[in-house]
Coordinates of N, CA, C and O in Angstrom, one line a residue:
H1037 N 96.8 -32.5 -10.0 CA 96.8 -33.0 -11.3 C 95.4 -33.4 -11.8 O 94.6 -33.7 -11.0
V1038 N 95.2 -33.3 -13.1 CA 93.9 -33.6 -13.7 C 94.2 -34.6 -14.9 O 95.1 -34.4 -15.7
Q1039 N 93.3 -35.6 -14.9 CA 93.4 -36.5 -16.0 C 92.2 -36.1 -17.0 O 91.1 -35.9 -16.6
L1040 N 92.5 -36.2 -18.3 CA 91.6 -35.8 -19.4 C 91.5 -36.9 -20.4 O 92.6 -37.4 -20.9
V1041 N 90.3 -37.3 -20.8 CA 90.1 -38.3 -21.8 C 89.1 -37.9 -22.8 O 87.9 -37.7 -22.5
E1042 N 89.5 -37.7 -24.1 CA 88.6 -37.3 -25.2 C 87.9 -38.4 -25.8 O 88.5 -39.5 -25.9
S1043 N 86.7 -38.2 -26.4 CA 86.0 -39.2 -27.2 C 85.0 -38.4 -28.1 O 84.8 -37.2 -28.0
G1044 N 84.5 -39.1 -29.1 CA 83.5 -38.6 -30.0 C 84.0 -38.2 -31.3 O 83.2 -37.8 -32.2
G1045 N 85.3 -38.4 -31.6 CA 85.8 -38.1 -32.9 C 85.3 -39.2 -33.9 O 84.8 -40.2 -33.6
G1046 N 85.6 -38.8 -35.2 CA 85.1 -39.7 -36.3 C 85.2 -39.1 -37.6 O 85.8 -38.0 -37.7
S1047 N 84.6 -39.7 -38.6 CA 84.6 -39.1 -40.0 C 83.2 -38.7 -40.3 O 82.2 -39.4 -40.0
T1048 N 83.0 -37.6 -41.1 CA 81.8 -37.1 -41.5 C 82.0 -36.3 -42.8 O 83.1 -35.9 -43.1
Q1049 N 80.9 -36.1 -43.6 CA 81.0 -35.3 -44.8 C 80.8 -33.9 -44.4 O 80.4 -33.5 -43.4
A1050 N 81.3 -33.0 -45.4 CA 81.1 -31.6 -45.2 C 79.7 -31.2 -44.9 O 78.8 -31.7 -45.5
G1051 N 79.5 -30.3 -44.0 CA 78.2 -29.9 -43.6 C 77.6 -30.7 -42.4 O 76.6 -30.4 -41.8
G1052 N 78.3 -31.8 -42.0 CA 77.8 -32.6 -41.0 C 78.2 -32.1 -39.6 O 78.8 -31.0 -39.4
S1053 N 77.8 -32.8 -38.5 CA 78.0 -32.4 -37.1 C 78.7 -33.6 -36.4 O 78.4 -34.8 -36.6
L1054 N 79.4 -33.2 -35.4 CA 80.0 -34.1 -34.4 C 80.0 -33.4 -33.0 O 80.1 -32.2 -33.0
R1055 N 79.9 -34.2 -32.0 CA 80.1 -33.7 -30.6 C 81.2 -34.4 -29.9 O 81.1 -35.7 -29.7
L1056 N 82.2 -33.7 -29.5 CA 83.3 -34.2 -28.8 C 83.1 -34.1 -27.3 O 82.5 -33.2 -26.9
S1057 N 83.6 -35.1 -26.6 CA 83.5 -35.1 -25.1 C 84.8 -35.2 -24.5 O 85.7 -35.9 -25.1
C1058 N 85.0 -34.6 -23.4 CA 86.2 -34.7 -22.6 C 85.9 -35.0 -21.1 O 85.3 -34.1 -20.5
N1059 N 86.2 -36.2 -20.7 CA 85.9 -36.5 -19.3 C 87.1 -36.1 -18.5 O 88.2 -36.5 -18.8
Y1060 N 86.9 -35.4 -17.4 CA 87.9 -34.9 -16.5 C 87.8 -35.4 -15.1 O 86.7 -35.6 -14.6
S1061 N 88.9 -35.5 -14.4 CA 88.9 -36.0 -13.0 C 88.6 -34.9 -12.0 O 88.1 -35.2 -11.0
R1062 N 89.0 -33.7 -12.4 CA 88.7 -32.6 -11.5 C 88.6 -31.3 -12.4 O 89.4 -31.1 -13.3
N1063 N 87.6 -30.5 -12.1 CA 87.4 -29.2 -12.8 C 88.5 -28.2 -12.5 O 89.0 -28.1 -11.3
R1064 N 88.9 -27.4 -13.5 CA 89.8 -26.3 -13.3 C 89.2 -25.1 -13.8 O 88.1 -25.1 -14.5
R1065 N 89.7 -23.9 -13.5 CA 89.1 -22.7 -13.8 C 89.1 -22.3 -15.3 O 88.3 -21.5 -15.7
C1066 N 89.9 -23.0 -16.0 CA 89.9 -22.7 -17.4 C 90.1 -24.1 -18.2 O 91.0 -24.8 -17.9
M1067 N 89.1 -24.4 -19.1 CA 89.2 -25.6 -19.9 C 89.0 -25.2 -21.3 O 88.3 -24.3 -21.6
A1068 N 89.7 -25.9 -22.2 CA 89.7 -25.5 -23.6 C 89.8 -26.7 -24.6 O 90.2 -27.8 -24.2
W1069 N 89.5 -26.4 -25.8 CA 89.7 -27.4 -26.9 C 90.7 -26.8 -27.9 O 90.7 -25.6 -28.2
F1070 N 91.7 -27.6 -28.3 CA 92.7 -27.3 -29.3 C 92.6 -28.3 -30.4 O 92.0 -29.4 -30.3
R1071 N 93.2 -28.0 -31.5 CA 93.3 -28.9 -32.7 C 94.6 -28.7 -33.4 O 95.2 -27.7 -33.4
Q1072 N 95.1 -29.8 -34.0 CA 96.3 -29.7 -34.8 C 96.2 -30.6 -36.0 O 95.9 -31.8 -35.9
A1073 N 96.4 -30.1 -37.2 CA 96.4 -30.8 -38.5 C 97.8 -31.1 -38.8 O 98.7 -30.4 -38.5
P1074 N 98.0 -32.2 -39.6 CA 99.4 -32.5 -40.1 C 100.0 -31.3 -40.8 O 99.4 -30.7 -41.6
G1075 N 101.3 -31.0 -40.4 CA 102.0 -29.9 -41.0 C 101.6 -28.5 -40.5 O 102.1 -27.5 -41.0
K1076 N 100.7 -28.4 -39.6 CA 100.2 -27.1 -39.1 C 100.4 -27.0 -37.6 O 100.6 -28.0 -36.8
E1077 N 100.5 -25.8 -37.0 CA 100.6 -25.6 -35.6 C 99.4 -25.9 -34.9 O 98.3 -25.8 -35.4
R1078 N 99.5 -26.2 -33.6 CA 98.4 -26.4 -32.7 C 97.6 -25.1 -32.6 O 98.2 -24.0 -32.3
E1079 N 96.3 -25.2 -32.7 CA 95.4 -24.0 -32.7 C 94.4 -24.1 -31.6 O 93.7 -25.1 -31.4
G1080 N 94.2 -23.0 -30.9 CA 93.2 -22.9 -29.9 C 91.8 -22.8 -30.6 O 91.7 -21.9 -31.4
V1081 N 90.8 -23.6 -30.2 CA 89.5 -23.6 -30.9 C 88.5 -22.9 -30.0 O 87.7 -22.0 -30.5
A1082 N 88.4 -23.3 -28.7 CA 87.3 -22.8 -27.9 C 87.8 -22.9 -26.4 O 88.5 -23.8 -26.1
T1083 N 87.3 -21.9 -25.6 CA 87.7 -21.9 -24.2 C 86.5 -21.6 -23.4 O 85.6 -20.8 -23.8
I1084 N 86.4 -22.2 -22.2 CA 85.4 -21.8 -21.2 C 86.1 -21.6 -19.9 O 86.9 -22.4 -19.4
G1085 N 86.0 -20.4 -19.4 CA 86.7 -19.9 -18.2 C 85.7 -19.6 -17.1 O 84.7 -19.0 -17.3
N1086 N 86.1 -19.9 -15.8 CA 85.3 -19.6 -14.6 C 83.9 -20.1 -14.7 O 83.0 -19.4 -14.3
A1087 N 83.7 -21.3 -15.3 CA 82.4 -21.8 -15.4 C 81.7 -22.0 -14.1 O 82.3 -22.4 -13.1
G1088 N 80.4 -21.6 -14.0 CA 79.7 -21.7 -12.7 C 80.0 -20.5 -11.8 O 79.5 -20.5 -10.6
R1089 N 80.8 -19.6 -12.2 CA 81.2 -18.5 -11.3 C 80.8 -17.1 -12.0 O 80.7 -17.1 -13.2
T1090 N 80.7 -16.1 -11.2 CA 80.5 -14.8 -11.7 C 81.7 -14.5 -12.6 O 82.8 -14.6 -12.2
G1091 N 81.4 -14.0 -13.8 CA 82.5 -13.7 -14.8 C 82.8 -14.8 -15.7 O 83.8 -14.8 -16.5
G1092 N 82.1 -15.9 -15.6 CA 82.3 -17.1 -16.5 C 82.1 -16.6 -17.9 O 81.2 -15.8 -18.2
K1093 N 82.9 -17.2 -18.9 CA 82.9 -16.8 -20.3 C 83.3 -17.9 -21.2 O 84.1 -18.7 -20.8
T1094 N 82.8 -17.8 -22.4 CA 83.3 -18.7 -23.5 C 83.8 -17.9 -24.6 O 83.3 -16.8 -24.9
T1095 N 84.9 -18.3 -25.3 CA 85.5 -17.7 -26.4 C 85.8 -18.7 -27.5 O 85.9 -19.9 -27.2
F1096 N 85.9 -18.2 -28.7 CA 86.1 -19.1 -29.9 C 87.0 -18.5 -30.9 O 87.2 -17.2 -31.0
A1097 N 87.8 -19.3 -31.6 CA 88.6 -18.9 -32.7 C 87.7 -18.3 -33.8 O 86.6 -18.8 -34.0
D1098 N 88.2 -17.3 -34.5 CA 87.4 -16.7 -35.6 C 86.9 -17.8 -36.6 O 85.8 -17.7 -37.2
S1099 N 87.7 -18.8 -36.9 CA 87.5 -19.8 -37.9 C 86.3 -20.7 -37.5 O 85.8 -21.3 -38.4
V1100 N 85.9 -20.7 -36.3 CA 84.8 -21.6 -35.9 C 83.6 -20.9 -35.3 O 82.6 -21.5 -35.0
K1101 N 83.7 -19.6 -35.2 CA 82.6 -18.8 -34.6 C 81.3 -19.0 -35.4 O 81.3 -19.0 -36.6
G1102 N 80.2 -19.2 -34.7 CA 78.9 -19.5 -35.3 C 78.7 -20.9 -35.7 O 77.6 -21.3 -36.1
R1103 N 79.7 -21.8 -35.6 CA 79.6 -23.2 -36.0 C 79.9 -24.1 -34.8 O 79.2 -25.2 -34.7
F1104 N 80.8 -23.7 -33.9 CA 81.1 -24.6 -32.8 C 80.6 -23.9 -31.5 O 80.5 -22.7 -31.3
T1105 N 80.3 -24.8 -30.5 CA 80.0 -24.3 -29.2 C 80.7 -25.1 -28.1 O 80.9 -26.3 -28.3
I1106 N 81.1 -24.6 -27.0 CA 81.7 -25.3 -25.9 C 80.8 -25.2 -24.7 O 80.2 -24.1 -24.4
S1107 N 80.7 -26.3 -24.0 CA 79.9 -26.3 -22.8 C 80.4 -27.3 -21.8 O 81.3 -28.1 -22.1
Q1108 N 79.9 -27.3 -20.6 CA 80.4 -28.1 -19.5 C 79.3 -28.7 -18.6 O 78.4 -27.9 -18.3
D1109 N 79.3 -29.9 -18.3 CA 78.4 -30.5 -17.3 C 79.2 -31.1 -16.2 O 79.8 -32.2 -16.3
N1110 N 79.2 -30.3 -15.1 CA 80.0 -30.7 -13.9 C 79.5 -32.0 -13.2 O 80.2 -32.8 -12.6
A1111 N 78.2 -32.2 -13.3 CA 77.6 -33.4 -12.7 C 78.1 -34.7 -13.4 O 78.2 -35.7 -12.8
K1112 N 78.5 -34.6 -14.7 CA 79.0 -35.7 -15.4 C 80.5 -35.6 -15.6 O 81.1 -36.4 -16.2
N1113 N 81.2 -34.6 -15.0 CA 82.6 -34.3 -15.2 C 83.0 -34.4 -16.7 O 84.0 -35.0 -17.1
T1114 N 82.2 -33.6 -17.5 CA 82.4 -33.7 -18.9 C 82.4 -32.3 -19.6 O 81.6 -31.5 -19.3
L1115 N 83.4 -32.1 -20.4 CA 83.5 -30.9 -21.3 C 83.1 -31.3 -22.7 O 83.5 -32.4 -23.2
Y1116 N 82.3 -30.5 -23.4 CA 81.8 -30.8 -24.7 C 82.3 -29.8 -25.7 O 82.4 -28.6 -25.4
L1117 N 82.4 -30.2 -27.0 CA 82.6 -29.3 -28.1 C 81.6 -29.8 -29.2 O 81.8 -30.9 -29.8
Q1118 N 80.5 -29.0 -29.4 CA 79.5 -29.3 -30.4 C 80.0 -28.6 -31.7 O 80.2 -27.4 -31.8
M1119 N 80.2 -29.4 -32.8 CA 80.7 -28.9 -34.0 C 79.7 -29.1 -35.1 O 79.3 -30.2 -35.4
N1120 N 79.2 -28.0 -35.7 CA 78.2 -28.0 -36.7 C 78.8 -27.4 -38.0 O 79.8 -26.7 -38.0
S1121 N 78.1 -27.7 -39.1 CA 78.5 -27.2 -40.4 C 80.0 -27.4 -40.7 O 80.8 -26.5 -41.1
L1122 N 80.4 -28.6 -40.4 CA 81.8 -29.0 -40.5 C 82.4 -28.8 -42.0 O 81.7 -29.1 -42.9
K1123 N 83.7 -28.4 -42.1 CA 84.3 -28.1 -43.3 C 85.6 -29.0 -43.4 O 86.1 -29.4 -42.3
P1124 N 86.1 -29.3 -44.6 CA 87.3 -30.1 -44.7 C 88.4 -29.6 -43.9 O 89.3 -30.3 -43.4
E1125 N 88.5 -28.2 -43.8 CA 89.6 -27.6 -43.1 C 89.5 -27.8 -41.6 O 90.4 -27.4 -40.9
D1126 N 88.4 -28.3 -41.1 CA 88.3 -28.7 -39.7 C 89.0 -30.0 -39.3 O 89.1 -30.4 -38.2
T1127 N 89.4 -30.7 -40.4 CA 90.1 -32.0 -40.1 C 91.3 -31.8 -39.3 O 92.2 -31.0 -39.7
A1128 N 91.4 -32.5 -38.2 CA 92.5 -32.4 -37.3 C 92.4 -33.3 -36.1 O 91.4 -34.0 -36.0
M1129 N 93.5 -33.5 -35.3 CA 93.4 -34.1 -34.0 C 92.9 -33.1 -33.0 O 93.5 -32.0 -33.0
Y1130 N 91.9 -33.4 -32.2 CA 91.3 -32.4 -31.3 C 91.7 -32.9 -29.9 O 91.6 -34.0 -29.5
Y1131 N 92.1 -31.9 -29.1 CA 92.6 -32.2 -27.7 C 91.8 -31.3 -26.7 O 91.5 -30.1 -27.0
C1132 N 91.5 -31.8 -25.6 CA 91.1 -30.9 -24.5 C 92.2 -30.7 -23.5 O 93.2 -31.4 -23.5
A1133 N 92.1 -29.5 -22.9 CA 93.2 -29.1 -22.0 C 92.6 -28.3 -20.8 O 91.5 -27.8 -20.9
A1134 N 93.4 -28.2 -19.7 CA 93.0 -27.6 -18.5 C 94.1 -26.7 -17.9 O 95.3 -27.1 -18.0
D1135 N 93.7 -25.6 -17.3 CA 94.6 -24.7 -16.7 C 93.9 -24.1 -15.5 O 92.7 -24.0 -15.4
G1136 N 94.7 -23.6 -14.5 CA 94.2 -23.0 -13.3 C 93.9 -21.5 -13.4 O 93.4 -20.9 -12.5
I1137 N 94.4 -20.9 -14.6 CA 94.2 -19.4 -14.7 C 93.5 -19.1 -16.0 O 93.9 -19.6 -17.1
F1138 N 92.5 -18.3 -16.0 CA 91.8 -17.8 -17.1 C 92.1 -16.3 -17.3 O 91.8 -15.6 -16.3
S1139 N 92.6 -15.9 -18.4 CA 93.0 -14.5 -18.7 C 91.8 -13.6 -18.9 O 91.9 -12.4 -18.8
G1140 N 90.6 -14.2 -19.1 CA 89.4 -13.4 -19.6 C 89.1 -13.7 -21.0 O 88.0 -13.5 -21.5
V1141 N 90.1 -14.3 -21.8 CA 90.0 -14.7 -23.1 C 90.4 -16.2 -23.4 O 89.7 -16.9 -24.0
K1142 N 91.5 -16.6 -22.8 CA 92.0 -17.9 -23.0 C 92.6 -18.4 -21.7 O 92.9 -17.7 -20.7
C1143 N 92.9 -19.7 -21.6 CA 93.7 -20.3 -20.5 C 95.1 -19.8 -20.7 O 95.7 -19.6 -21.8
L1144 N 95.7 -19.4 -19.5 CA 97.0 -18.8 -19.6 C 98.1 -19.8 -20.2 O 98.8 -19.4 -21.1
R1145 N 98.2 -21.0 -19.7 CA 99.1 -21.9 -20.2 C 98.7 -23.3 -19.8 O 99.2 -23.8 -18.7
P1146 N 97.9 -24.0 -20.6 CA 97.4 -25.3 -20.2 C 98.6 -26.3 -20.0 O 99.5 -26.4 -20.8
R1147 N 98.5 -27.1 -18.9 CA 99.5 -28.0 -18.6 C 99.0 -29.5 -18.5 O 99.8 -30.4 -18.5
Q1148 N 97.7 -29.6 -18.5 CA 97.1 -30.9 -18.6 C 96.4 -31.1 -19.9 O 95.6 -30.3 -20.3
W1149 N 96.7 -32.2 -20.6 CA 96.2 -32.5 -21.9 C 95.7 -33.9 -22.0 O 96.2 -34.8 -21.4
G1150 N 94.7 -34.1 -22.8 CA 94.2 -35.4 -23.2 C 95.0 -36.0 -24.3 O 95.9 -35.3 -24.8
Q1151 N 94.7 -37.2 -24.7 CA 95.5 -37.9 -25.8 C 95.0 -37.5 -27.2 O 95.7 -37.8 -28.2
G1152 N 93.8 -36.9 -27.3 CA 93.3 -36.5 -28.6 C 92.3 -37.4 -29.2 O 92.3 -38.6 -28.9
T1153 N 91.4 -36.9 -30.0 CA 90.5 -37.7 -30.8 C 90.5 -37.1 -32.2 O 90.4 -35.9 -32.4
Q1154 N 90.5 -38.0 -33.2 CA 90.7 -37.6 -34.6 C 89.3 -37.2 -35.2 O 88.3 -37.9 -35.1
V1155 N 89.3 -36.0 -35.9 CA 88.1 -35.6 -36.7 C 88.5 -35.5 -38.1 O 89.5 -34.8 -38.4
T1156 N 87.8 -36.2 -39.0 CA 88.0 -36.1 -40.4 C 86.8 -35.7 -41.2 O 85.7 -36.3 -41.0
V1157 N 86.9 -34.6 -42.0 CA 85.8 -34.1 -42.8 C 86.1 -34.2 -44.2 O 87.2 -33.6 -44.6
S1158 N 85.3 -34.8 -45.1 CA 85.6 -34.9 -46.5 C 84.4 -34.4 -47.3 O 83.3 -34.1 -46.8

């Protein structure tokens, strides 16, 4: 089992930046960020798979490509989501998640989730 705790959310104006952090108890082969806005389905935002291994890869939703980056610091047991050029449509609750299987594009089926951190862009 893996415990995940998100932090770094808050409010900012359009065009601003935020960096989210997810502290984890144990690394898994696939870690990802998701978001969910009121009345909308949960959306995969960014994934990092096989970090530190041959074949390691990051992927992003089309809506955030060029604006968001995902990275990991195993020495600090922390996953990051750097969000730049934020837009009002980025407003959502953001969650980190972990899975033992990376498809090459996404985590197969994340089963460990954090409690979420709110991001509001106006």
